[in-house]
Amino acid sequence: MEDVLSIRDVDKTYQLGKLSVPVLKNINISIKHGEFVAIMGPSGSGKTTLMNLIGCLDRPSSGKIFIDNVDTSDLNDMELARIRGKKIGFVFQTFNLIARFDSFKNVELPMIYQDIPKAQRKARAKELLKQFGLGDRMNHKPPELSGGQRQRVAIARSLVNNPGILLADEPTGNLDTRTGEEIMDIFKTLNSEGMTIVMVTHEHDIGQMCHRIIRIRDGMTI
Amino acid sequence: MKKLDALEFVFLSFKGEKFKTIMSSLGIIIGVAAVVVMLSVGEGLIVGISGVFGDMELNMVQVMPGGFEEAELGRPMKNAVLDDKDVSILEGVVGVERVMPRYSAWGILMEFRNEERNLNIQAITPSKEQQIADTIETGRFLTDSDRNCIVLGYDVALNMFDMPINPGSHITLSYPLTNTSTDFKVVGILNDSEQSSFLGGSTNSQVFMTHPAMESFLDIDEYSFSYINVWVEDQDKIDETIERMKFALQRTHRNERYEIFDQGSILEYVTEILTKVKYGLGGIGAIALAVGGIGIVNVMMLTVTERIKEIGVMKAVGANKGDIRTLFLIESGILGLVSGSIGVIIGAGIAFFISVLGDFPSTVTLPSIIIGLGFGVGTAVVAGVYPASKAARMDPVEALRAE
């Protein structure tokens, strides 16, 4: 199978004044279409930085990252924004929903930036919200929803533009065990339907549910 | 991102933060209102003061002995003496339609049925004053050969004395300076004239007699005209006609002082001053607007800070710099447009109120509305540029990390 994601010789160094802080060193990862991969490691190991690089929120200091065979390391801001919007779906630990928008608008948002016609957006957002059992919560704002409901809205949002990869950064970290399991079930279902998922977690149980675990420590894969 | 979607976001944010929106728009509302009020009041002053000049006879020119300026070294000292010869000279100038020599006597006492009033009297040549002749209401106008006849203005005849004066009545005029006093017969009354001119004045409070009557009444040795009104054929050619008049008069008054005024240039001069006043007032309004603009910068900066996380989320799901910048610019632009419009309405209301109080015409002109609104939107957009670009440049990773 073709690689959806390919990371080659990636370094990431942060510049804190005169001090260079290396966060990632010589990372090489390939992820194939339909894989369910967990990235695990202690806090401060560089997991989230790696996720940000994969998600095109940040650029590597050196090395290359290919998404669908497109080298993202030398794209400009506009092109990166486009990749984030079209090819990548983000699910965050803290949900990162916009509090003043209702569930519907939150799910619609990524489609707005891709200039998708209004009618189409409406149908797609409704479809996804219903699929995740939120048909009756469309006009509720995030503060009116439970944690599990919020994360389901976030998952719906991450899927609206049919991304090639779903990136989940500790998606169950802010949820109780039972709700966490429900969310994991959703990811498993999505994966069984063919979605490539890369998930950062430090929970061993959750890592065990994935096909493959990439362990990272001190900025290096082990 | 389509503009329409951005607009929807902006309305959502206004709806969500009503109080903050109102507070930030207040600055612009007050600023725009101030600009509109100041400009309108200035404009009203111009129209009002021009109105005092009235339906001025803009093609009337006045030749007057002496001058406004003090005599300078090397300039003639002697005041010109204007007489019948000058009237003939002026009548011969190309472009001159009518020449009306006048004499004004001040501080004349008029007695009617044992009541005395202080008046000014004009001596005229009746055959040259068709304009006044046309305003006779009762009785008849003067003829050049009249000696002891006078014509009264409307107010003099009907309002000045306890009893109204009718044609045929007799009055006594006396000149306290020379202790002369003469009886006159009232032959005509003029109609109520609203018309006033800077040089002429309303005829309502005037009294007219012929030059020979004036000369014998005052009993002065060297009678000459106080001024000569000249009616010019074509107002557009007034400057050329004045030049020709000067040239014609030079022959007999070479070393004498006299002035030629035209009402248009006086009006122009006053209007010019008032226009400066108007824009000065507008400037005061602009200061108010600038303060409002600074308020918008503050509120927009606060909004950007409040929404850092939101900006991060938007970027994470595909918003680019332009999308974010547009969003904030539209937000401040709409804020400016809406509060600017409210400001215009309030400003127009205040300007109207002031015009009623100050008794001058209310003139909320289109330019003052456009200037007010334009400055309002402009200020808001300019005020939004910095916060918007700050938001657009924000690093998504940093923004997402914000709480």
Coordinates of N, CA, C and O in Angstrom, one line a residue, chain B residues 215 219-223:
Chain B
E215 N -31.2 119.4 0.2 CA -30.2 120.5 0.2 C -30.8 121.7 0.9 O -30.1 122.3 1.8
D219 N -29.7 122.9 4.6 CA -29.1 124.2 4.4 C -27.6 124.1 4.6 O -27.0 124.8 5.4
I220 N -26.9 123.2 3.8 CA -25.5 123.2 3.8 C -24.9 123.8 2.5 O -25.6 123.8 1.5
D221 N -23.7 124.3 2.6 CA -23.1 125.1 1.5 C -22.7 124.2 0.3 O -23.1 124.4 -0.8
E222 N -22.0 123.1 0.6 CA -21.5 122.3 -0.5 C -22.2 120.9 -0.4 O -21.7 120.0 0.2
Y223 N -23.3 120.8 -1.1 CA -24.1 119.6 -1.1 C -23.4 118.6 -2.1 O -23.2 119.0 -3.3

